[in-house]
Coordinates of C-alpha atoms and ligand atoms in Angstrom, one line a residue:
X40 CA -16.9 29.6 19.4
X41 CA -14.8 31.3 22.0
X42 CA -11.2 31.5 21.8
X43 CA -9.1 28.5 22.1
X44 CA -12.0 26.4 21.6
X45 CA -12.8 23.7 19.0
X46 CA -15.5 23.2 17.4
X47 CA -14.7 20.4 15.7
X48 CA -15.2 21.4 12.2
X49 CA -12.3 22.2 10.0
X50 CA -11.3 25.7 10.0
X51 CA -12.0 25.5 5.8
X52 CA -15.3 24.9 6.6
X53 CA -16.5 27.9 8.4
X54 CA -16.6 31.2 6.4
X55 CA -15.2 33.8 9.3
X56 CA -12.7 31.6 9.8
X57 CA -10.1 32.3 13.1
X58 CA -6.5 31.8 12.4
X59 CA -5.4 28.7 13.6
X60 CA -3.7 29.2 16.9
X61 CA 0.0 28.3 15.9
X62 CA -0.3 30.6 13.0
X63 CA -1.8 33.5 15.5
X64 CA 0.9 33.1 17.9
X65 CA 3.8 33.3 15.0
X66 CA 1.7 36.3 13.5
X67 CA 1.5 38.1 17.1
X68 CA 5.4 37.5 17.5
X69 CA 6.0 39.4 14.5
X70 CA 4.1 42.2 15.2
X71 CA 5.6 42.6 18.4
X72 CA 9.2 42.6 16.5
X73 CA 7.6 45.3 13.5
X74 CA 6.5 47.4 16.6
X75 CA 9.8 48.2 17.3
X76 CA 10.8 49.8 14.1
X77 CA 7.2 51.7 13.9
X78 CA 8.1 53.3 17.2
X79 CA 11.6 53.6 16.6
X80 CA 10.3 55.7 13.2
X81 CA 7.8 57.7 14.4
X82 CA 9.9 59.0 17.6
X83 CA 12.2 59.8 14.8
X84 CA 9.7 61.5 12.6
X85 CA 8.8 63.5 15.7
X86 CA 11.9 65.0 16.7
X87 CA 12.6 66.3 12.9
X88 CA 9.3 67.7 12.4
X89 CA 10.0 69.4 15.6
X90 CA 13.5 70.4 15.7
X91 CA 14.4 70.6 11.6
X92 CA 10.9 71.8 10.6
X93 CA 10.2 73.4 13.3
X94 CA 6.5 72.5 13.4
X95 CA 4.6 73.0 16.8
X96 CA 3.4 70.4 18.3
X97 CA 3.4 69.2 21.7
X98 CA 6.4 67.2 21.7
X99 CA 6.6 66.4 25.2
X100 CA 3.2 64.2 25.5
X101 CA 4.0 62.5 21.9
X102 CA 7.1 61.5 23.3
X103 CA 5.2 60.1 26.2
X104 CA 2.9 58.0 24.1
X105 CA 5.8 56.5 22.0
X106 CA 7.4 55.7 25.2
X107 CA 4.0 54.5 26.7
X108 CA 3.9 51.9 23.2
X109 CA 7.4 50.8 24.0
X110 CA 6.6 50.0 27.2
X111 CA 3.9 47.9 26.4
X112 CA 5.7 46.5 23.7
X113 CA 8.3 45.1 26.0
X114 CA 6.0 43.8 28.5
X115 CA 4.9 41.8 25.5
X116 CA 7.7 40.8 24.1
X117 CA 8.7 39.6 28.2
X118 CA 5.2 37.4 27.7
X119 CA 6.2 36.1 24.6
X120 CA 10.0 34.9 25.9
X121 CA 8.7 33.5 29.1
X122 CA 5.6 31.7 27.5
X123 CA 8.0 30.0 25.0
X124 CA 10.2 28.9 27.6
X125 CA 7.1 27.9 30.0
X126 CA 8.0 29.9 32.7
X127 CA 4.3 31.1 33.3
X128 CA 1.1 29.8 32.4
X129 CA -0.7 30.9 29.1
X130 CA -2.6 34.2 30.6
X131 CA -4.9 35.0 27.4
X132 CA -5.8 32.5 24.5
X133 CA -4.0 34.6 21.0
X134 CA -7.2 36.0 20.0
X135 CA -7.5 37.7 23.3
X136 CA -3.6 38.9 23.2
X137 CA -4.3 39.5 19.0
X138 CA -7.3 42.4 20.8
X139 CA -5.4 43.5 23.5
X140 CA -2.2 44.4 20.9
X141 CA -4.8 46.1 18.2
X142 CA -6.6 47.7 21.0
X143 CA -3.8 49.3 22.7
X144 CA -2.5 50.4 19.3
X145 CA -5.2 51.9 18.1
X146 CA -5.7 54.2 21.4
X147 CA -1.8 55.0 21.4
X148 CA -2.5 56.2 17.2
X149 CA -5.4 58.3 18.0
X150 CA -3.4 59.8 20.9
X151 CA -0.9 60.9 18.3
X152 CA -3.1 62.1 15.9
X153 CA -4.7 64.3 18.5
X154 CA -1.6 65.6 19.9
X155 CA -0.2 65.9 15.9
X156 CA -2.6 68.0 14.4
X157 CA -5.9 66.0 14.5
X158 CA -7.6 65.9 11.7
X159 CA -5.1 67.6 9.8
X160 CA -2.6 65.4 11.2
X161 CA -0.6 63.2 8.3
X162 CA -0.5 60.1 11.0
X163 CA -4.3 59.5 10.0
X164 CA -2.8 57.1 7.1
X165 CA -1.5 55.5 9.9
X166 CA -5.1 54.6 10.6
X167 CA -4.4 52.2 7.2
X168 CA -2.0 50.3 8.7
X169 CA -3.5 49.3 11.6
X170 CA -6.9 48.1 9.7
X171 CA -4.9 45.8 7.7
X172 CA -2.8 44.3 11.0
X173 CA -6.5 44.3 12.5
X174 CA -7.8 42.0 9.4
X175 CA -4.8 39.9 9.7
X176 CA -5.1 39.0 13.4
X177 CA -8.8 39.0 13.7
X178 CA -12.0 36.8 12.2
X179 CA -13.8 38.9 9.8
X180 CA -16.3 40.4 12.1
X181 CA -14.3 41.2 14.8
X182 CA -12.2 43.2 12.0
X183 CA -15.1 44.8 11.3
X184 CA -15.6 45.9 14.7
X185 CA -12.1 47.4 15.1
X186 CA -12.9 49.5 11.7
X187 CA -16.0 51.1 13.0
X188 CA -14.5 51.8 16.7
X189 CA -11.1 53.0 14.8
X190 CA -13.7 55.2 12.9
X191 CA -15.8 56.1 16.1
X192 CA -12.8 56.9 18.2
X193 CA -11.3 59.5 15.3
X194 CA -14.5 61.1 14.9
X195 CA -15.1 61.6 18.4
X196 CA -11.4 63.1 18.7
X197 CA -12.4 65.6 15.6
X198 CA -15.9 66.3 16.9
X199 CA -14.5 67.0 20.4
X200 CA -12.0 69.5 19.3
X201 CA -14.5 70.9 16.9
X202 CA -16.5 71.7 20.3
X203 CA -13.3 72.5 22.3
X204 CA -13.6 69.6 24.7
X205 CA -10.4 68.5 24.0
X206 CA -7.6 71.0 23.1
X207 CA -6.8 71.6 19.9
X208 CA -3.3 71.2 18.7
X209 CA -2.8 72.9 15.2
X210 CA 0.4 72.2 13.4
X211 CA 1.5 75.7 14.2
X212 CA 4.2 77.4 12.4
X213 CA 3.2 76.2 8.9
X214 CA 1.5 79.3 8.3
X215 CA 4.2 81.2 7.8
X216 CA 6.9 78.9 6.5
X217 CA 9.6 79.8 3.8
X218 CA 8.8 77.7 0.7
X219 CA 11.8 75.9 1.5
X220 CA 10.4 74.8 4.5
X221 CA 6.8 74.2 2.7
X222 CA 8.9 72.0 0.1
X223 CA 10.8 69.9 2.9
X224 CA 7.1 69.2 5.1
X225 CA 6.0 68.4 1.5
X226 CA 8.8 65.7 1.1
X227 CA 8.3 64.4 4.9
X228 CA 4.5 64.0 3.9
X229 CA 5.5 62.3 0.7
X230 CA 7.4 59.7 2.4
X231 CA 5.2 58.8 5.0
X232 CA 2.6 58.3 2.5
X233 CA 5.6 56.0 0.7
X234 CA 6.2 54.2 4.2
X235 CA 2.1 53.7 4.6
X236 CA 2.2 52.2 1.2
X237 CA 5.1 50.0 1.5
X238 CA 4.1 48.6 4.8
X239 CA 0.5 48.3 3.1
X240 CA 2.2 46.0 0.5
X241 CA 4.5 44.1 2.7
X242 CA 1.6 43.1 5.1
X243 CA -0.6 42.3 1.9
X244 CA 2.4 40.2 0.0
X245 CA 2.7 38.4 4.0
X246 CA -0.9 37.6 3.9
X247 CA -1.1 36.3 0.6
X248 CA 2.3 34.3 0.6
X249 CA 0.4 32.7 3.7
X250 CA -2.1 31.8 1.5
X251 CA 0.0 30.5 -1.2
X252 CA 1.8 28.2 1.0
X253 CA -1.5 26.9 1.9
X254 CA -3.0 26.3 -1.1
X255 CA 0.2 24.3 -2.6
X256 CA 0.0 22.2 0.9
X257 CA -3.3 21.2 -0.4
X258 CA -2.8 20.5 -3.4
X259 CA 0.2 18.5 -2.5
X260 CA -2.3 16.6 -0.2
X261 CA -4.9 16.1 -3.0
X262 CA -2.1 14.4 -4.7
X263 CA -1.4 12.5 -2.1
X264 CA -4.9 11.6 -1.4
X265 CA -5.2 10.7 -5.5
X266 CA -2.3 8.4 -5.3
X267 CA -3.4 6.8 -1.9
X268 CA -6.9 5.8 -3.7
X269 CA -5.5 4.6 -6.8
X270 CA -3.6 2.1 -4.2
X271 CA -6.1 0.9 -2.7
X272 CA -8.0 0.5 -6.0
X273 CA -5.0 -1.6 -7.1
X274 CA -5.4 -3.4 -4.0
X275 CA -9.1 -4.1 -4.3
X276 CA -8.6 -5.1 -7.7
X277 CA -6.1 -7.8 -6.8
X278 CA -8.0 -8.8 -3.8
X279 CA -11.1 -9.3 -6.3
X280 CA -9.1 -11.6 -8.4
X281 CA -7.7 -13.3 -5.1
X282 CA -11.3 -14.0 -4.2
X283 CA -11.8 -15.4 -7.6
X284 CA -9.1 -17.8 -7.2
X285 CA -10.3 -19.1 -4.2
X286 CA -13.8 -19.9 -5.2
X287 CA -11.4 -21.5 -8.1
X288 CA -9.6 -23.5 -5.6
X289 CA -12.4 -24.3 -3.7
X290 CA -14.4 -25.7 -6.5
X291 CA -10.8 -28.1 -7.3
X292 CA -11.1 -29.2 -3.4
X293 CA -15.2 -30.6 -4.4
X294 CA -13.5 -31.7 -7.4
X295 CA -10.8 -33.5 -5.4
X296 CA -13.8 -34.8 -3.1
X297 CA -15.8 -36.0 -6.0
X298 CA -13.1 -38.3 -7.4
X299 CA -12.2 -40.2 -4.1
X300 CA -15.8 -40.7 -4.4
X301 CA -16.3 -41.8 -7.8
X302 CA -12.6 -44.0 -7.4
X303 CA -14.2 -45.9 -4.4
X304 CA -17.2 -46.7 -6.8
X305 CA -15.2 -47.6 -9.8
X306 CA -12.9 -49.8 -7.4
X307 CA -15.6 -52.8 -6.6
X308 CA -16.7 -53.3 -10.2
X309 CA -13.4 -53.3 -11.2
X310 CA -12.6 -55.8 -8.8
X311 CA -14.7 -58.2 -9.5
X312 CA -14.1 -57.6 -13.5
X313 CA -10.6 -58.4 -13.0
X314 CA -11.3 -61.6 -10.6
X315 CA -14.0 -63.1 -13.2
X316 CA -11.3 -62.3 -16.1
X317 CA -9.4 -65.1 -14.6
X318 CA -12.5 -67.5 -14.0
X319 CA -12.7 -66.8 -17.9
X320 CA -9.0 -67.3 -18.8
X321 CA -9.3 -70.8 -17.1
X322 CA -12.9 -71.5 -18.6
X323 CA -11.3 -70.9 -22.0
X324 CA -8.3 -73.0 -21.9
X325 CA -10.8 -75.9 -20.3
X326 CA -12.8 -75.5 -23.1
X327 CA -10.1 -75.5 -25.9
X328 CA -9.6 -79.2 -26.3
X329 CA -13.7 -79.6 -27.0
X330 CA -13.8 -77.1 -29.1
X331 CA -10.6 -78.2 -31.5
X332 CA -12.3 -81.7 -31.5
X333 CA -15.8 -80.3 -32.8
X334 CA -13.6 -78.6 -35.2
X335 CA -12.0 -81.3 -36.6
X336 CA -15.7 -83.3 -36.9
X337 CA -16.7 -79.7 -38.8
X338 CA -13.9 -78.1 -40.4
X339 CA -16.5 -75.3 -41.3
X340 CA -17.1 -74.5 -37.9
X341 CA -17.2 -70.7 -37.2
X342 CA -18.0 -69.1 -33.6
X343 CA -18.6 -65.4 -33.1
X344 CA -19.0 -65.3 -36.9
X345 CA -15.1 -65.9 -37.0
X346 CA -13.5 -68.8 -38.4
X347 CA -12.2 -71.2 -36.0
X348 CA -8.7 -71.3 -36.1
X349 CA -8.6 -67.4 -36.2
X350 CA -11.1 -67.6 -33.0
X351 CA -8.5 -69.9 -31.3
X352 CA -6.2 -67.9 -31.6
X353 CA -7.2 -64.4 -31.1
X354 CA -9.5 -64.8 -28.0
X355 CA -6.5 -65.5 -25.8
X356 CA -4.8 -62.4 -26.7
X357 CA -8.7 -60.8 -26.1
X358 CA -8.6 -62.2 -22.6
X359 CA -5.3 -61.0 -21.7
X360 CA -6.0 -57.5 -22.9
X361 CA -9.1 -57.4 -20.9
X362 CA -7.6 -58.5 -17.7
X363 CA -4.2 -56.2 -18.1
X364 CA -7.0 -53.2 -18.7
X365 CA -8.7 -54.0 -15.9
X366 CA -5.5 -54.6 -13.9
X367 CA -4.8 -50.9 -15.3
X368 CA -7.8 -49.2 -14.5
X369 CA -7.6 -50.9 -10.8
X370 CA -4.2 -48.9 -10.3
X371 CA -5.2 -46.1 -11.8
X372 CA -8.2 -45.7 -9.3
X373 CA -6.0 -46.8 -6.3
X374 CA -3.6 -44.3 -7.2
X375 CA -6.3 -41.7 -7.6
X376 CA -7.8 -42.8 -3.9
X377 CA -4.7 -42.1 -2.6
X378 CA -4.0 -38.6 -4.6
X379 CA -7.3 -37.6 -3.6
X380 CA -8.2 -39.2 -0.3
X381 CA -9.3 -36.5 2.0
X382 CA -6.4 -36.2 4.8
X383 CA -6.2 -35.8 7.9
X384 CA -2.4 -34.6 7.7
X385 CA -1.2 -38.0 9.7
X386 CA 2.7 -37.8 9.4
X387 CA 2.9 -41.8 10.6
X388 CA 3.0 -43.6 7.7
X389 CA 5.9 -45.6 6.1
X390 CA 6.5 -44.1 2.9
X391 CA 8.5 -46.1 0.2
X392 CA 9.0 -43.0 -2.0
X393 CA 10.3 -45.2 -5.2
X394 CA 6.6 -46.6 -5.1
X395 CA 5.2 -43.1 -4.7
X396 CA 7.2 -41.7 -7.8
X397 CA 5.6 -45.0 -10.0
X398 CA 2.1 -44.1 -8.9
X399 CA 2.7 -40.5 -9.6
X400 CA 3.8 -41.4 -13.1
X401 CA 1.1 -43.7 -13.6
X402 CA -1.5 -40.7 -13.2
X403 CA 0.1 -38.8 -15.2
X404 CA 1.0 -41.3 -18.2
X405 CA -1.3 -39.8 -20.3
X406 CA 0.2 -36.2 -20.2
X407 CA 3.8 -37.5 -20.0
X408 CA 3.5 -40.0 -23.3
X409 CA 4.5 -37.3 -25.1
X410 CA 7.9 -36.7 -23.5
X411 CA 10.9 -38.6 -22.5
X412 CA 10.8 -39.9 -18.6
X413 CA 13.8 -41.3 -17.0
X414 CA 14.1 -42.8 -14.0
X415 CA 17.2 -43.0 -12.0
X416 CA 15.7 -44.4 -8.6
X417 CA 18.1 -45.9 -5.8
X418 CA 17.1 -49.3 -5.4
X419 CA 18.1 -49.4 -2.0
X420 CA 16.4 -46.3 -0.7
X421 CA 15.2 -46.2 3.2
X422 CA 11.5 -45.5 4.0
X423 CA 10.6 -42.3 4.5
X424 CA 8.3 -41.3 7.5
X425 CA 5.2 -39.3 6.6
X426 CA 2.1 -38.9 4.5
X427 CA 1.7 -40.9 2.1
X428 CA -1.2 -38.6 0.0
X429 CA 0.8 -35.8 0.7
X430 CA 4.2 -36.9 -1.1
X431 CA 2.6 -38.2 -3.6
X432 CA 1.0 -34.7 -4.1
X433 CA 4.6 -33.1 -4.1
X434 CA 5.9 -35.3 -6.6
X435 CA 2.3 -35.1 -8.9
X436 CA 2.6 -30.9 -8.5
X437 CA 6.5 -31.1 -9.3
X438 CA 5.9 -33.0 -12.6
X439 CA 2.9 -31.3 -13.8
X440 CA 5.1 -28.0 -13.2
X441 CA 8.1 -29.8 -14.8
X442 CA 5.9 -31.4 -18.3
X443 CA 4.0 -27.8 -18.6
X444 CA 7.5 -26.0 -18.9
X445 CA 8.5 -28.6 -21.5
X446 CA 8.5 -27.7 -25.1
X447 CA 6.2 -30.1 -28.0
X448 CA 9.4 -30.3 -30.3
X449 CA 10.1 -34.0 -29.0
X450 CA 13.4 -33.0 -26.9
X451 CA 11.4 -32.7 -23.4
X452 CA 12.8 -34.5 -21.3
X453 CA 12.2 -35.3 -17.4
X454 CA 14.7 -37.2 -15.0
X455 CA 13.5 -38.2 -11.5
X456 CA 16.3 -39.5 -9.2
X457 CA 16.5 -40.5 -6.0
X458 CA 19.6 -40.8 -3.5
X459 CA 20.5 -41.3 0.1
X460 CA 22.4 -37.8 1.6
X461 CA 23.7 -36.8 4.5
X462 CA 25.2 -40.3 5.6
X463 CA 22.2 -42.1 5.4
X464 CA 19.8 -39.7 7.6
X465 CA 18.5 -38.1 4.5
X466 CA 17.1 -39.0 0.7
X467 CA 17.1 -36.5 -2.1
X468 CA 14.1 -36.8 -4.6
X469 CA 15.2 -34.4 -7.6
X470 CA 13.0 -33.9 -10.5
X471 CA 14.6 -32.1 -13.5
X472 CA 13.4 -30.8 -17.0
X473 CA 15.0 -29.5 -19.8
X474 CA 12.1 -27.1 -20.2
X475 CA 11.8 -23.0 -20.4
X476 CA 13.3 -22.3 -16.9
X477 CA 12.6 -19.9 -14.3
X478 CA 13.6 -16.0 -15.1
X479 CA 15.7 -15.2 -12.1
X480 CA 13.9 -12.5 -11.0
X481 CA 10.5 -14.4 -10.6
X482 CA 12.6 -17.3 -8.7
X483 CA 11.8 -15.5 -5.7
X484 CA 8.1 -15.7 -6.1
X485 CA 7.2 -19.1 -7.1
X486 CA 6.5 -20.1 -4.1
X487 CA 4.0 -17.2 -2.8
X488 CA 0.0 -18.5 -2.9
X489 CA -1.3 -17.5 -6.5
X490 CA 1.5 -16.9 -8.2
X491 CA 1.5 -17.9 -11.5
X492 CA 2.7 -17.3 -14.7
X493 CA -0.2 -20.0 -16.5
X494 CA -3.3 -17.6 -15.6
X495 CA -3.9 -18.4 -19.6
X496 CA -3.9 -22.0 -19.1
X497 CA -6.1 -22.0 -15.7
X498 CA -3.2 -22.2 -13.5
X499 CA -3.8 -20.8 -10.0
X500 CA -0.3 -20.7 -8.5
X501 CA -0.9 -23.2 -5.3
X502 CA 1.2 -25.9 -6.5
X503 CA 4.3 -25.0 -5.1
X504 CA 2.6 -23.2 -2.3
X505 CA 1.0 -26.7 -1.3
X506 CA 3.9 -28.4 -2.0
X507 CA 6.2 -26.2 0.4
X508 CA 3.4 -26.7 3.1
X509 CA 3.6 -29.9 2.8
X510 CA 8.1 -30.2 2.7
X511 CA 7.4 -28.3 5.7
X512 CA 5.8 -30.5 7.4
X513 CA 8.2 -33.2 6.8
X514 CA 10.7 -31.2 8.2
X515 CA 12.4 -31.2 4.8
X516 CA 14.1 -28.9 2.4
X517 CA 13.6 -27.6 -1.2
X518 CA 16.2 -26.3 -3.6
X519 CA 15.4 -25.2 -6.8
X520 CA 18.0 -24.9 -9.6
X521 CA 17.3 -23.0 -13.0
X522 CA 18.4 -21.7 -16.0
X523 CA 16.7 -19.6 -18.3
X524 CA 15.8 -21.7 -21.5
X525 CA 18.0 -24.5 -20.1
X526 CA 15.6 -26.1 -17.8
X527 CA 14.9 -26.5 -14.2
X528 CA 15.9 -29.1 -11.3
X529 CA 13.8 -29.0 -8.1
X530 CA 15.3 -31.0 -5.0
X531 CA 13.5 -32.4 -1.7
X532 CA 15.6 -33.2 0.4
X533 CA 13.4 -35.5 3.0
X534 CA 14.5 -37.1 6.9
X535 CA 14.3 -41.1 6.7
X536 CA 12.1 -42.9 9.1
X537 CA 14.0 -43.1 12.8
X538 CA 16.8 -40.8 11.4
X539 CA 17.6 -37.0 12.4
X540 CA 14.7 -34.1 11.5
X541 CA 16.8 -31.4 12.0
Ligands
ATP842 N1 9.3 -26.8 -13.3 C1 9.2 -25.2 -13.6 N2 9.7 -24.6 -15.2 C2 9.4 -23.4 -15.4 N3 8.6 -22.6 -14.2 C3 8.7 -23.5 -13.3 C4 8.2 -24.7 -12.9 N4 8.0 -25.1 -11.7 C5 7.1 -23.7 -11.4 N5 7.4 -23.0 -12.2 C6 7.1 -21.4 -12.1 O1 6.3 -21.7 -10.9 C7 5.0 -20.8 -11.2 C8 4.5 -21.2 -9.9 O2 4.4 -22.3 -9.8 P1 2.9 -23.3 -9.0 O3 3.1 -24.7 -9.4 O4 2.7 -22.8 -7.9 O5 1.8 -23.0 -10.1 P2 1.0 -23.2 -11.5 O6 1.4 -24.7 -12.0 O7 1.3 -21.8 -12.4 O8 -0.6 -23.3 -11.0 P3 -1.1 -24.7 -10.6 O9 -1.5 -24.0 -9.1 O10 -2.0 -25.1 -11.8 O11 0.1 -25.8 -10.4 C9 4.6 -21.1 -12.0 O12 3.3 -20.7 -12.7 C10 5.6 -21.6 -13.1 O13 6.0 -20.0 -13.9
MG843 MG1 2.1 -25.9 -10.8

């Protein structure tokens, strides 16, 4: 991979990974700053060695090297500044510049070592710092190449000095130094070693700090990933649940169609049972005088294994019961048909709200008979314009919620009230119960599709969502009043036929 080129593989996946560009540029800037310190310390050490300890070496040449380092560092700084302000184009990639800095430093250091004693030079230990710097800036393989070049350069200098190809600058003046000067020199050596040691330590700790920072970042990323996967799992679980509920809803819709079909089928036989009951009643009253005559002639007369007087009294009652039963079945079937009708959603029917309420009460007769149901219906209510079947669904859903909220303690009461409001332009239908009430924190959610507190008894949580949709379609409003433990009232405010809609 050439410098700056992306292989598309994350750094961590490459064993000989290069530093990411931004981090490398940051480090290069840091090296420029630290080089000022080094070059100043070196110039200082050279001057102290030459003038205080009177070590003899070519001071001019060593200072010239320091000036060279100073100059190229100044150029590097200028390049960094200009590039940061985007005043010049990028001349080298980060890795190119790293190679340049390391190469220049290596040459300067080798020249210095050559001038200050060659193999005897105390400056040899600076190669260590240089090697660490190369290791920080370059990928492993290139850092090893730098190490090999360093060794090669040093060896060449030593060999060339030995072969006298290069002049040899012994640290002259040391041979006949006084013991005091010897001690001072040793002190300087120890100091130089200390500086090297601490530099190595500070560089290493900088590397380790970077590593630890990345490790922490990695850990945070990992934690965030775990959290996200938990959220995803929850979403998946709730999605599965919703899917099951949808299947359930679809089943209910099919059930609705089935009910509509059956209601239609039952309707015809019930019609003629009802019709025939009238004929039978009439026939019975016609036959009765003949039977009376017969019974007078034969007091022991029994019909259908019953004594005649008992038979005469009971049969009209039986016939009336049967006629009433047929009538009731007929009305239930009619209400069921209206309720389960496949609906085209037309909103142009005249709806008698009182009749809709009564039909809903008939439908739910069986479930409501355990409770007290009070009707307070305005006899002069104007008709609404809308969809009869949908409005009946609203009443049925709300009545169902009301009786499901009631306790079985004989105190349960439901009140249905209709009123004309807003100067006759609207009517209000209120369905009140004295049941368990809705906890305030759930009140906002009851209209959400699939929100239910009746999972255990098979609630789908669609009742109020459908109700809200229907009322919106009719340009009406819903208001809910509820007190926990006291009861709930749903108010539906709907425009009357020909009234204002807004
Ligand atoms: N009259 C009421 N009293 C107390 N809580 C109510 C009342 N009406 C609605 N709720 C609350 O609102 C929730 C949502 O009602 P909704 O009719 O949408 O669904 P459901 O009754 O749970 O199920 P279903 O789809 O069978 O109607 C109910 O589960 C219940 O907690
Ligand atoms: Mg409900």
